[in-house]
Amino acid sequence: MDGLSDMTTGKYHQPGPEHFDSDGAATMVVVGWLVGWLVGWLVGRE
């Protein structure tokens, strides 16, 4: 994954269909994991 080159060229800030399969999917997995962890942590506190 060439995240640095994407950021320097500005492509990273303009996600399109060609970036969804690689960067988009990975981002959704990370966000989903973080949300799941946060919900589990909040529920565990009560």
mmCIF file of C-alpha atoms in Angstrom:
data_model
loop_
_atom_site.group_PDB
_atom_site.id
_atom_site.type_symbol
_atom_site.label_atom_id
_atom_site.label_comp_id
_atom_site.label_asym_id
_atom_site.label_seq_id
_atom_site.Cartn_x
_atom_site.Cartn_y
_atom_site.Cartn_z
ATOM 1 C CA MET A 1 0.000 0.000 0.000
ATOM 2 C CA ASP A 2 1.450 3.361 -1.032
ATOM 3 C CA GLY A 3 -0.252 5.628 1.479
ATOM 4 C CA LEU A 4 2.543 8.189 1.542
ATOM 5 C CA SER A 5 2.574 8.663 -2.223
ATOM 6 C CA ASP A 6 -1.219 8.972 -2.217
ATOM 7 C CA MET A 7 -1.055 11.658 0.458
ATOM 8 C CA THR A 8 1.644 13.649 -1.342
ATOM 9 C CA THR A 9 -0.253 13.591 -4.629
ATOM 10 C CA GLY A 10 -3.569 14.404 -2.949
ATOM 11 C CA LYS A 11 -5.282 11.237 -4.167
ATOM 12 C CA TYR A 12 -5.751 10.107 -0.566
ATOM 13 C CA HIS A 13 -8.101 13.026 0.088
ATOM 14 C CA GLN A 14 -10.200 12.259 -2.995
ATOM 15 C CA PRO A 15 -11.316 8.640 -2.585
ATOM 16 C CA GLY A 16 -12.963 7.153 -5.647
ATOM 17 C CA PRO A 17 -14.267 3.768 -6.792
ATOM 18 C CA GLU A 18 -10.713 2.733 -7.707
ATOM 19 C CA HIS A 19 -9.557 3.218 -4.112
ATOM 20 C CA PHE A 20 -12.541 1.625 -2.370
ATOM 21 C CA ASP A 21 -11.470 -2.004 -2.773
ATOM 22 C CA SER A 22 -8.084 -1.492 -1.115
ATOM 23 C CA ASP A 23 -8.068 1.572 1.127
ATOM 24 C CA GLY A 24 -11.844 1.811 1.616
ATOM 25 C CA ALA A 25 -12.240 -1.803 2.708
ATOM 26 C CA ALA A 26 -9.283 -1.568 5.080
ATOM 27 C CA THR A 27 -10.627 1.655 6.561
ATOM 28 C CA MET A 28 -14.068 0.130 7.114
ATOM 29 C CA VAL A 29 -12.494 -2.870 8.860
ATOM 30 C CA VAL A 30 -10.472 -0.629 11.175
ATOM 31 C CA VAL A 31 -13.415 1.678 11.913
ATOM 32 C CA GLY A 32 -15.702 -1.285 12.515
ATOM 33 C CA TRP A 33 -13.179 -2.850 14.891
ATOM 34 C CA LEU A 34 -12.744 0.411 16.809
ATOM 35 C CA VAL A 35 -16.507 0.921 17.110
ATOM 36 C CA GLY A 36 -16.981 -2.652 18.282
ATOM 37 C CA TRP A 37 -14.214 -2.260 20.864
ATOM 38 C CA LEU A 38 -15.640 1.046 22.095
ATOM 39 C CA VAL A 39 -19.159 -0.372 22.436
ATOM 40 C CA GLY A 40 -17.826 -3.421 24.272
ATOM 41 C CA TRP A 41 -15.833 -1.169 26.604
ATOM 42 C CA LEU A 42 -18.828 1.060 27.353
ATOM 43 C CA VAL A 43 -21.091 -1.930 27.997
ATOM 44 C CA GLY A 44 -18.456 -3.520 30.219
ATOM 45 C CA ARG A 45 -18.296 -0.409 32.399
ATOM 46 C CA GLU A 46 -21.931 -0.631 33.457
#
